[in-house]
Coordinates of N, CA and C in Angstrom, one line a residue:
M1 N 98.4 87.6 111.6 CA 98.6 88.0 113.3 C 97.1 88.3 113.6
Q2 N 96.3 89.0 112.8 CA 95.1 90.0 113.4 C 95.0 88.7 114.5
V3 N 94.0 87.9 113.7 CA 93.5 86.3 114.0 C 94.4 85.6 115.2
A4 N 95.1 85.1 115.3 CA 96.3 84.9 115.7 C 95.5 85.7 117.3
V5 N 96.2 86.8 117.2 CA 96.4 87.7 118.3 C 94.8 88.2 119.1
N6 N 93.8 87.8 118.4 CA 92.9 88.1 119.1 C 92.1 87.3 120.1
Y7 N 92.2 85.3 118.9 CA 92.6 84.2 119.8 C 93.6 84.0 120.8
A8 N 94.6 85.1 121.3 CA 96.1 84.6 122.6 C 95.4 85.9 123.9
N9 N 95.0 86.5 123.1 CA 94.2 87.1 124.3 C 92.5 86.9 124.4
D10 N 91.4 86.6 124.0 CA 90.7 85.3 124.4 C 91.6 84.4 125.5
Y11 N 92.8 83.3 124.5 CA 92.9 82.4 126.1 C 93.7 83.5 127.2
S12 N 93.8 84.3 127.4 CA 95.3 85.0 128.5 C 94.3 85.0 129.2
D13 N 92.7 85.9 128.5 CA 91.8 87.0 129.1 C 90.9 86.3 130.0
G14 N 90.6 84.8 129.1 CA 90.2 84.4 130.0 C 90.1 83.3 131.2
R15 N 91.3 83.1 130.7 CA 92.7 81.8 132.5 C 92.6 83.0 133.5
R16 N 92.9 84.2 132.9 CA 93.2 85.2 134.6 C 91.6 85.3 135.1
G17 N 90.8 85.2 134.3 CA 89.8 85.7 134.5 C 88.6 86.4 134.5
T18 N 89.1 87.4 133.2 CA 89.1 89.1 133.3 C 88.0 89.5 132.3
D19 N 87.5 88.3 130.9 CA 86.2 88.2 130.6 C 84.7 87.3 131.3
A20 N 84.9 87.9 133.0 CA 84.1 87.2 133.6 C 82.3 87.5 133.3
D21 N 83.0 90.0 133.5 CA 81.5 90.0 133.1 C 81.5 91.6 132.1
R22 N 82.0 91.1 131.2 CA 82.5 91.6 129.9 C 81.1 92.6 129.5
V23 N 81.2 93.5 129.2 CA 80.0 93.4 128.5 C 80.5 94.2 126.9
G24 N 81.3 93.6 126.7 CA 81.6 93.9 125.3 C 81.2 92.3 124.5
P25 N 82.0 92.8 123.2 CA 80.9 91.1 122.4 C 81.7 90.1 122.6
M26 N 80.7 89.1 123.1 CA 81.3 87.9 123.4 C 82.9 87.3 123.7
R27 N 83.7 86.7 124.8 CA 84.3 86.1 124.1 C 84.8 84.3 124.3
L28 N 85.4 84.2 123.9 CA 85.2 82.5 123.7 C 85.3 81.6 125.1
V29 N 86.4 82.4 125.2 CA 87.2 81.2 127.0 C 85.9 81.6 128.2
G30 N 85.5 82.8 128.3 CA 85.5 84.2 129.5 C 84.1 83.4 129.2
S31 N 82.9 82.8 128.4 CA 81.8 82.2 128.0 C 80.8 81.5 128.2
G32 N 82.8 80.8 128.3 CA 83.0 79.4 128.9 C 82.2 78.6 127.2
A33 N 82.5 78.8 126.1 CA 81.3 78.7 124.2 C 82.8 77.7 123.7
A34 N 84.1 78.0 124.7 CA 84.9 77.1 124.1 C 86.0 76.5 125.3
A35 N 86.9 75.2 125.9 CA 87.4 75.2 126.0 C 88.4 76.1 125.6
P36 N 90.2 77.0 127.8 CA 91.1 77.3 127.0 C 92.1 76.5 126.2
R37 N 92.0 75.2 125.9 CA 93.6 74.5 124.6 C 92.2 74.6 124.0
E38 N 90.8 74.6 123.2 CA 90.8 74.9 122.0 C 91.1 76.0 121.5
V39 N 90.8 77.0 122.0 CA 91.6 78.4 121.9 C 92.8 78.7 121.2
L40 N 93.6 78.4 122.4 CA 94.9 77.6 122.5 C 95.5 77.3 120.7
V41 N 94.3 76.6 120.8 CA 95.4 75.6 119.7 C 94.5 76.2 118.5
A42 N 94.2 77.3 118.3 CA 93.3 78.0 117.0 C 94.2 79.0 117.3
A43 N 94.9 79.8 117.9 CA 95.7 80.7 118.4 C 97.5 80.3 117.8
L44 N 97.6 78.9 118.1 CA 99.0 78.9 117.2 C 98.9 78.5 116.3
L45 N 97.7 77.9 115.7 CA 97.2 77.6 114.0 C 97.6 79.1 113.4
S46 N 97.1 79.8 114.2 CA 96.8 80.8 113.2 C 98.3 81.7 113.4
F47 N 99.4 81.8 114.2 CA 100.4 82.3 114.3 C 100.8 80.9 113.0
A48 N 101.0 79.9 113.2 CA 101.3 79.0 111.7 C 101.2 79.3 110.8
V49 N 100.1 79.5 110.9 CA 100.1 80.6 109.0 C 100.7 81.5 108.7
A50 N 100.7 82.1 109.6 CA 101.0 84.1 109.7 C 102.8 84.0 108.8
G51 N 102.7 82.8 110.4 CA 104.4 82.5 110.1 C 105.0 81.9 109.4
V52 N 104.0 81.4 108.0 CA 104.4 80.5 107.1 C 103.5 81.6 105.5
A53 N 103.1 82.8 105.7 CA 103.3 83.6 104.8 C 104.5 84.4 104.4
G54 N 104.9 84.5 106.3 CA 105.6 85.7 106.2 C 106.6 85.2 105.8
L55 N 107.4 83.8 105.5 CA 108.0 83.2 105.3 C 108.3 83.3 103.6
V56 N 107.7 83.1 103.2 CA 106.9 83.6 101.6 C 108.1 85.0 101.6
L57 N 107.1 85.6 101.8 CA 107.2 87.3 101.7 C 108.6 87.7 101.7
A58 N 109.4 86.9 103.3 CA 111.3 87.1 103.2 C 111.9 86.3 102.0
A59 N 110.9 84.9 102.1 CA 111.7 85.1 100.9 C 111.6 85.5 98.8
L60 N 110.6 86.2 99.7 CA 110.3 87.2 98.4 C 110.7 88.4 98.0
S61 N 112.0 89.2 98.9 CA 112.1 90.0 99.3 C 113.2 90.2 99.9
S62 N 112.7 90.2 101.9 CA 114.5 90.3 102.3 C 114.2 89.6 103.6
W63 N 115.5 88.3 103.9 CA 115.5 87.6 104.7 C 115.5 88.5 106.9
W64 N 115.8 89.9 107.2 CA 115.8 90.2 108.1 C 114.2 90.8 108.3
L65 N 112.9 90.2 107.2 CA 111.1 90.4 107.5 C 111.4 88.7 108.8
V66 N 111.6 88.1 108.7 CA 112.2 86.5 109.2 C 111.5 87.4 111.3
A67 N 112.7 88.4 111.0 CA 113.1 89.5 112.9 C 111.8 89.5 112.9
V68 N 111.7 90.7 111.8 CA 110.7 91.0 112.3 C 109.2 90.4 112.5
G69 N 108.6 89.5 112.5 CA 107.2 88.5 112.0 C 108.0 87.9 113.5
A70 N 109.1 87.8 114.0 CA 109.4 86.8 114.8 C 108.7 88.4 116.5
V71 N 110.0 89.4 115.5 CA 108.6 90.1 116.9 C 107.6 91.1 117.5
C72 N 106.9 90.7 115.8 CA 105.3 90.9 115.8 C 104.9 89.0 117.2
I73 N 105.3 88.3 116.5 CA 104.3 87.6 117.4 C 104.3 87.4 118.7
A74 N 105.5 87.9 119.4 CA 106.2 87.6 120.7 C 105.0 88.9 120.9
A75 N 104.6 89.8 120.4 CA 105.2 91.4 121.7 C 102.8 91.2 121.1
A76 N 102.7 89.6 120.2 CA 100.6 89.8 120.5 C 100.6 89.1 121.4
W77 N 101.6 87.3 121.4 CA 101.3 86.9 123.1 C 101.4 86.9 124.1
T78 N 102.5 88.4 124.2 CA 102.6 88.7 124.9 C 101.9 90.4 125.7
Y79 N 100.8 91.0 125.3 CA 100.3 91.9 124.6 C 98.7 91.2 126.1
T80 N 98.5 90.6 126.2 CA 97.6 90.3 127.9 C 98.0 88.5 128.0
G81 N 99.7 87.5 127.9 CA 100.1 86.7 128.0 C 101.4 87.0 128.3
G82 N 101.5 85.7 129.3 CA 103.1 85.6 130.1 C 102.6 86.3 131.3
P83 N 103.7 86.1 131.7 CA 104.0 86.2 133.0 C 104.3 88.3 133.7
L84 N 104.5 88.9 132.3 CA 104.0 90.3 132.4 C 103.4 91.4 131.1
P85 N 102.7 90.9 131.1 CA 101.5 91.4 129.6 C 102.1 92.2 129.5
Y86 N 102.0 93.7 129.2 CA 101.7 95.0 128.0 C 100.7 96.0 128.6
G87 N 100.0 94.6 128.2 CA 97.8 95.4 128.0 C 97.9 96.2 129.3
Y88 N 98.0 94.9 130.3 CA 98.0 95.4 132.0 C 98.9 95.9 131.9
R89 N 99.3 96.9 131.6 CA 100.5 97.9 132.3 C 100.4 99.1 130.6
A90 N 98.8 99.2 130.5 CA 99.1 101.0 130.7 C 98.9 100.9 128.8
L91 N 100.5 100.2 127.9 CA 101.5 99.8 127.5 C 100.5 99.0 125.8
G92 N 98.9 99.1 126.0 CA 98.8 98.2 125.5 C 98.5 99.4 123.4
E93 N 98.2 100.8 123.8 CA 98.6 102.0 122.9 C 99.9 102.1 121.8
V94 N 100.3 101.2 123.3 CA 102.2 102.5 121.8 C 102.1 101.1 121.7
F95 N 101.8 100.4 122.0 CA 102.2 99.0 121.0 C 101.7 99.0 119.6
V96 N 100.1 98.9 119.7 CA 99.2 98.3 118.2 C 100.1 99.5 117.7
F97 N 100.2 101.8 118.2 CA 100.7 102.5 117.3 C 102.4 102.5 116.9
V98 N 102.5 101.1 117.3 CA 104.2 100.4 116.4 C 103.8 100.1 115.6
F99 N 102.9 97.8 115.8 CA 103.5 97.4 114.8 C 101.6 97.3 114.1
F100 N 100.3 98.2 114.9 CA 99.6 98.2 113.1 C 99.8 99.6 112.7
G101 N 100.6 100.5 112.8 CA 100.6 101.3 111.9 C 102.7 101.8 111.4
L102 N 103.0 101.8 111.9 CA 104.5 102.1 111.5 C 105.0 100.5 111.5
V103 N 104.8 99.4 111.5 CA 105.6 97.7 111.0 C 104.7 97.5 110.1
A104 N 102.8 97.8 109.9 CA 102.3 97.1 109.1 C 102.3 98.2 107.7
V105 N 102.4 99.8 107.8 CA 102.1 100.4 106.3 C 103.8 99.9 105.9
V106 N 105.3 100.3 107.0 CA 106.7 100.2 106.0 C 106.6 99.0 106.1
G107 N 106.6 98.5 106.7 CA 105.6 96.5 106.0 C 106.0 96.3 105.1
T108 N 104.7 96.1 104.6 CA 104.0 96.4 103.4 C 105.2 97.3 102.5
T109 N 105.0 98.1 102.3 CA 105.7 98.9 101.3 C 106.9 98.4 100.5
F110 N 107.4 97.9 102.2 CA 109.0 97.6 102.1 C 109.5 96.1 101.1
V111 N 108.0 95.4 101.1 CA 108.2 94.0 101.0 C 107.6 94.6 99.4
Q112 N 107.1 95.0 98.2 CA 106.7 95.8 97.9 C 107.7 96.5 96.4
T113 N 108.5 97.5 97.6 CA 109.1 98.4 97.1 C 111.1 98.0 97.1
R114 N 111.1 97.2 97.6 CA 112.4 97.3 98.6 C 113.4 98.3 99.8
T115 N 112.7 99.7 99.8 CA 112.7 100.3 100.2 C 112.0 101.0 101.4
L116 N 113.0 101.7 102.1 CA 112.6 101.8 103.4 C 111.6 103.6 103.0
E117 N 110.5 104.0 102.3 CA 110.4 105.0 102.3 C 110.1 106.7 103.8
G118 N 110.5 107.4 103.1 CA 110.2 108.6 104.1 C 108.6 108.6 104.1
L119 N 107.7 108.8 103.4 CA 106.2 108.8 102.8 C 105.6 107.2 103.8
A120 N 105.9 105.9 103.3 CA 105.6 105.9 104.1 C 105.1 105.5 105.9
F121 N 106.5 107.0 106.3 CA 106.8 106.4 107.7 C 105.0 107.9 108.2
A122 N 105.5 108.5 106.9 CA 104.1 109.5 107.1 C 103.0 108.9 107.8
V123 N 102.3 108.9 106.5 CA 100.9 107.9 106.7 C 101.1 106.4 107.6
S124 N 102.1 105.7 107.6 CA 101.4 105.1 108.5 C 100.8 105.7 110.3
V125 N 101.4 107.2 110.0 CA 100.4 107.6 112.0 C 99.0 107.5 111.8
P126 N 98.7 108.2 110.8 CA 97.6 108.2 111.1 C 96.4 107.1 111.0
I127 N 97.4 105.8 110.3 CA 96.2 104.4 110.5 C 96.6 104.0 112.4
G128 N 97.9 104.0 112.3 CA 98.8 103.7 114.0 C 97.8 104.7 114.6
L129 N 97.3 105.7 114.4 CA 96.3 105.8 115.4 C 95.2 105.5 115.1
L130 N 94.5 106.3 114.6 CA 92.8 105.1 114.1 C 92.8 104.1 115.0
I131 N 93.7 102.9 114.3 CA 93.3 102.3 115.4 C 94.0 101.8 116.0
V132 N 94.5 102.9 117.0 CA 94.4 102.7 118.4 C 94.0 103.3 118.7
A133 N 92.9 104.2 118.2 CA 91.7 104.6 119.0 C 91.0 103.6 118.8
I134 N 90.4 102.4 118.0 CA 89.4 101.5 117.5 C 90.0 100.6 119.3
L135 N 91.2 100.8 120.2 CA 91.3 100.0 121.2 C 91.3 101.1 122.9
V136 N 91.3 102.3 122.1 CA 91.1 103.4 124.0 C 89.6 103.0 123.8
V137 N 88.6 103.2 122.9 CA 87.4 103.2 123.7 C 86.8 101.4 122.9
N138 N 87.3 100.7 122.6 CA 87.7 98.7 123.9 C 86.8 98.9 125.6
N139 N 89.0 99.6 125.1 CA 88.9 99.3 126.6 C 88.4 100.9 127.6
L140 N 88.1 101.8 126.9 CA 86.7 102.2 128.1 C 85.8 101.9 128.1
R141 N 84.9 100.9 127.4 CA 83.5 100.6 127.7 C 84.1 99.6 128.7
D142 N 85.8 98.8 128.9 CA 85.3 97.8 129.9 C 86.1 98.5 130.9
L143 N 85.8 100.0 131.0 CA 88.2 100.5 132.5 C 86.7 99.6 133.1
A144 N 85.2 99.5 134.2 CA 85.4 99.3 135.5 C 85.7 98.1 135.8
G145 N 85.0 97.5 134.6 CA 85.7 95.6 134.9 C 87.2 95.6 134.7
D146 N 87.7 96.0 134.3 CA 89.4 95.8 134.5 C 89.9 96.4 135.1
A147 N 89.7 97.5 135.9 CA 90.0 98.5 137.0 C 89.3 97.2 138.7
E148 N 88.6 96.2 138.2 CA 88.0 95.4 139.0 C 89.0 94.6 139.4
V149 N 89.5 94.1 138.3 CA 90.1 92.6 138.4 C 91.5 93.0 137.5
G150 N 92.5 94.8 138.3 CA 93.4 94.8 138.2 C 94.1 94.6 136.5
K151 N 93.3 95.2 135.8 CA 93.7 95.2 134.7 C 93.9 96.5 134.3
R152 N 95.5 97.1 134.4 CA 95.8 99.0 134.2 C 95.7 99.7 132.9
T153 N 94.8 99.5 132.4 CA 94.5 99.9 130.9 C 95.1 101.0 131.0
L154 N 95.2 101.8 128.9 CA 95.3 103.5 129.3 C 94.0 103.7 130.0
A155 N 93.2 103.8 129.5 CA 91.7 104.1 129.6 C 91.6 103.6 132.0
V156 N 92.8 103.2 132.5 CA 92.3 102.6 133.5 C 92.9 103.4 134.7
L157 N 94.4 103.9 133.6 CA 95.5 105.6 134.2 C 95.3 106.2 133.9
L158 N 94.3 107.2 133.0 CA 94.0 107.8 132.6 C 92.5 109.3 132.8
G159 N 91.4 107.8 133.7 CA 90.2 107.7 134.4 C 89.8 108.0 133.3
D160 N 87.8 108.4 133.5 CA 86.6 108.1 132.4 C 87.2 109.3 131.3
R161 N 87.3 110.8 131.5 CA 87.2 111.9 131.5 C 87.9 112.2 130.0
A162 N 89.2 111.7 130.5 CA 90.3 111.6 129.8 C 91.0 110.1 128.8
T163 N 89.8 109.3 128.6 CA 90.3 108.8 128.3 C 89.1 109.5 126.2
R164 N 88.1 109.7 127.4 CA 86.9 109.6 126.1 C 88.4 110.9 124.8
L165 N 88.3 112.3 126.0 CA 88.5 112.9 125.5 C 90.6 112.5 124.0
L166 N 91.1 111.9 124.9 CA 91.7 111.4 123.4 C 91.4 110.2 122.9
F167 N 90.3 109.2 122.4 CA 89.4 109.0 121.8 C 89.8 111.0 121.1
A168 N 89.0 111.2 121.1 CA 88.7 112.5 120.2 C 90.4 113.0 119.2
G169 N 90.6 113.0 120.0 CA 91.7 113.7 120.2 C 92.6 113.3 118.7
L170 N 92.9 111.6 119.0 CA 93.2 111.0 117.9 C 93.3 111.7 116.6
F171 N 92.0 111.1 116.5 CA 90.9 111.9 115.2 C 91.2 112.9 114.1
V172 N 91.8 113.9 115.6 CA 92.1 115.0 115.1 C 93.0 114.8 114.4
V173 N 94.2 114.4 115.5 CA 95.3 114.3 115.3 C 95.5 113.9 113.4
A174 N 94.9 111.9 113.5 CA 95.2 111.5 112.2 C 95.0 112.1 110.8
F175 N 93.8 112.4 111.3 CA 93.4 113.6 110.1 C 93.8 115.0 109.7
A176 N 94.5 115.3 110.9 CA 95.7 117.3 110.6 C 97.3 116.9 110.3
V177 N 97.4 115.1 110.3 CA 98.9 114.4 109.6 C 98.3 114.6 108.0
I178 N 97.4 113.8 107.7 CA 96.9 113.3 106.6 C 96.7 114.6 105.5
A179 N 96.2 115.6 106.2 CA 96.4 117.0 105.8 C 97.8 117.3 104.9
A180 N 98.9 117.2 106.4 CA 99.8 117.4 106.1 C 101.4 117.0 104.9
V181 N 100.3 115.7 105.3 CA 101.1 115.4 103.2 C 100.4 115.5 102.7
G182 N 99.3 115.5 102.6 CA 98.0 116.6 100.9 C 99.2 117.2 100.4
V183 N 100.4 117.7 100.9 CA 100.2 119.4 100.7 C 101.7 119.4 99.6
T184 N 102.0 118.2 100.1 CA 103.4 117.0 98.5 C 102.7 116.5 97.5
R185 N 101.5 115.7 98.3 CA 101.0 114.6 97.0 C 99.3 115.5 97.6
P186 N 98.7 115.6 96.9 CA 97.6 116.2 96.7 C 96.3 115.6 96.4
W187 N 96.4 114.7 96.6 CA 95.3 113.2 96.0 C 95.7 112.8 96.8
A188 N 96.4 113.2 98.6 CA 96.5 111.8 100.0 C 95.4 112.7 100.1
L189 N 94.6 114.0 99.3 CA 93.7 114.0 100.9 C 92.2 113.9 100.8
L190 N 92.1 112.8 99.6 CA 91.4 112.1 99.7 C 90.9 110.9 100.8
G191 N 91.7 110.9 102.0 CA 91.8 110.7 102.9 C 91.0 110.6 103.4
L192 N 90.5 112.3 103.6 CA 89.9 113.4 104.6 C 87.8 113.4 104.0
L193 N 88.0 112.5 103.4 CA 87.0 112.9 102.8 C 86.4 111.2 103.8
A194 N 87.4 111.0 104.3 CA 86.5 109.6 105.2 C 86.0 110.3 106.7
A195 N 87.1 111.5 107.3 CA 86.2 112.2 108.3 C 84.6 112.2 109.6
P196 N 84.3 112.8 108.2 CA 83.4 112.7 107.8 C 82.6 111.6 109.2
L197 N 82.9 110.2 108.6 CA 82.1 109.1 109.5 C 82.5 108.9 111.0
A198 N 83.9 109.9 111.2 CA 84.4 110.1 112.3 C 83.3 111.1 113.6
V199 N 82.4 111.5 112.9 CA 81.5 112.3 114.0 C 80.6 111.9 114.6
A200 N 79.9 111.0 114.5 CA 79.5 109.9 115.5 C 80.2 108.8 116.1
P201 N 80.5 108.9 116.2 CA 81.8 107.3 117.6 C 82.2 108.3 118.0
V202 N 82.5 109.7 117.2 CA 82.9 110.7 118.7 C 82.1 111.0 119.6
R203 N 81.4 111.3 118.5 CA 79.6 112.8 119.9 C 79.6 111.8 120.8
T204 N 79.1 109.7 119.9 CA 79.3 109.2 121.0 C 79.8 108.9 122.3
V205 N 81.0 109.1 121.9 CA 82.3 109.4 123.3 C 82.5 110.4 124.1
L206 N 81.8 111.3 123.1 CA 81.9 113.4 124.4 C 80.3 112.9 124.9
S207 N 79.6 112.5 124.2 CA 78.0 112.6 125.7 C 78.2 111.7 126.8
G208 N 79.3 111.2 127.1 CA 79.5 109.6 128.3 C 78.9 108.9 127.5
G209 N 78.1 108.1 126.1 CA 77.9 107.0 125.9 C 78.8 105.7 127.0
R210 N 77.8 105.1 127.1 CA 78.6 103.7 127.5 C 77.9 102.2 127.2
G211 N 78.9 101.7 127.8 CA 78.2 100.0 127.5 C 78.2 100.2 126.2
P212 N 76.6 99.3 126.3 CA 75.8 99.0 124.4 C 76.2 99.9 122.7
A213 N 76.2 101.2 124.0 CA 77.0 102.4 122.9 C 77.9 102.6 122.3
L214 N 78.4 102.1 123.4 CA 80.5 102.1 122.9 C 80.4 100.7 122.6
I215 N 79.5 100.1 121.8 CA 80.6 99.3 121.0 C 79.7 99.6 120.1
G216 N 79.1 100.3 119.5 CA 78.5 101.4 118.0 C 79.5 101.6 117.7
A217 N 80.3 102.5 118.9 CA 81.6 103.3 118.7 C 82.0 102.9 118.7
L218 N 82.9 101.7 119.2 CA 83.8 100.8 118.3 C 83.6 100.0 116.5
Q219 N 82.2 100.3 116.7 CA 82.5 99.4 114.4 C 82.0 100.5 114.3
G220 N 82.1 102.3 114.7 CA 82.4 103.5 114.1 C 84.4 103.3 113.3
A221 N 84.4 103.2 114.8 CA 86.6 103.9 114.6 C 87.3 102.6 113.0
G222 N 85.4 101.5 113.8 CA 86.4 100.0 112.4 C 86.1 101.4 111.3
L223 N 85.0 101.7 111.1 CA 84.3 101.4 110.4 C 85.4 103.2 108.6
V224 N 86.1 104.1 109.9 CA 86.7 105.2 109.7 C 87.8 104.6 109.2
T225 N 88.7 103.3 110.0 CA 89.6 103.5 110.2 C 89.8 102.4 108.1
L226 N 89.4 102.1 107.7 CA 89.5 101.0 106.7 C 87.8 101.7 105.3
A227 N 87.7 103.2 106.0 CA 87.2 103.6 104.7 C 88.7 104.7 104.4
T228 N 89.3 105.2 105.7 CA 90.1 105.9 105.1 C 91.9 104.9 105.0
G229 N 91.5 103.4 105.1 CA 92.8 103.2 104.5 C 92.7 103.0 103.4
V230 N 91.0 102.9 102.6 CA 90.9 103.2 101.4 C 91.0 104.2 100.1
L231 N 90.7 105.4 100.8 CA 90.7 106.6 99.7 C 92.2 107.2 100.2
L232 N 93.1 107.1 101.8 CA 94.3 106.9 101.1 C 95.4 106.7 100.2
G233 N 94.6 105.1 100.6 CA 95.9 104.6 99.7 C 95.7 104.7 98.3
A234 N 93.8 105.3 97.8 CA 93.7 105.6 96.8 C 94.2 107.1 96.5
G235 N 94.3 107.6 97.3 CA 95.1 109.1 96.7 C 96.6 109.2 96.5
L236 N 97.2 107.9 97.5 CA 98.2 108.2 97.4 C 98.9 107.1 95.7
A237 N 98.2 106.4 95.5 CA 98.6 105.9 94.1 C 98.1 106.7 93.0
L238 N 97.5 107.7 93.3 CA 96.8 108.5 92.2 C 98.4 110.0 92.2
S239 N 98.4 109.4 93.7 CA 99.6 110.4 93.3 C 100.9 110.4 92.8

C-alpha cells in the first residue's frame, strides 16, 4: 500500500504539474523519467498485490478487513488523485495519522489477536504522530512550490514558522505518550531511547534549514520512526 500510494502520488502530482520545480528527491512523472501511464500501471499493480495480501489476512482473521482495505485504497488514491484530493486541502496529516497510526497498529494487532485492545490504540498515537512528522517536514520543504501551484497543504496554511514548531511538537507529544504508556507497561519506556535521534532533525528545522537541509531532516525523522517502532515493539513484547 505504501509503494502504491507513492506511485499514485507521483502520477497525480506529475499530471497536475505540482512537481515541475521540486526540491526533494526526483519524481518519475515530474522529471520525465517515466511516462504517466507507466507510473499509473505501477500504482495499480501495487494496489493489486496489497489487495491479494489483504484478502489472505481477511480469510485468516475477519472479512471486515476487506472493507478496511477498500477504504485504505480509496484514501491512498484520493490523497492527490481524483477531482477533490484531500492532500491539496490541508487534510493530509489527519489521514496519515488515521491510516499509518490507528489503522496500521490496531489492524496489525487485530489480525494477530482478534481483539481491539486499548493498548493498541494508545501506542498507535506515537507511531501515527511520528509518521505525520515525516509528512510535515516534507511539506515544509515544498512549501513555496506548493503555494505557487495552489496545493494548499497544512504547511501552506500554517506558514513557515508555525509548521516548524508543529514538527518539533509532534516529537514531544509522541514521546510523552510513550512515557504515559510506560506507567503501566514499564518496558515500553525502551521506546524513549529513540528520542535522542530526534535532536538533529528538530534542530535543523527549528534553526531555519531549507532545501537540501530539510531532506536530511526528512531522513532523520524516518530513522526516529523506525527506531521507535522497533524499541517500542520490543518493550511491549517484554511486557
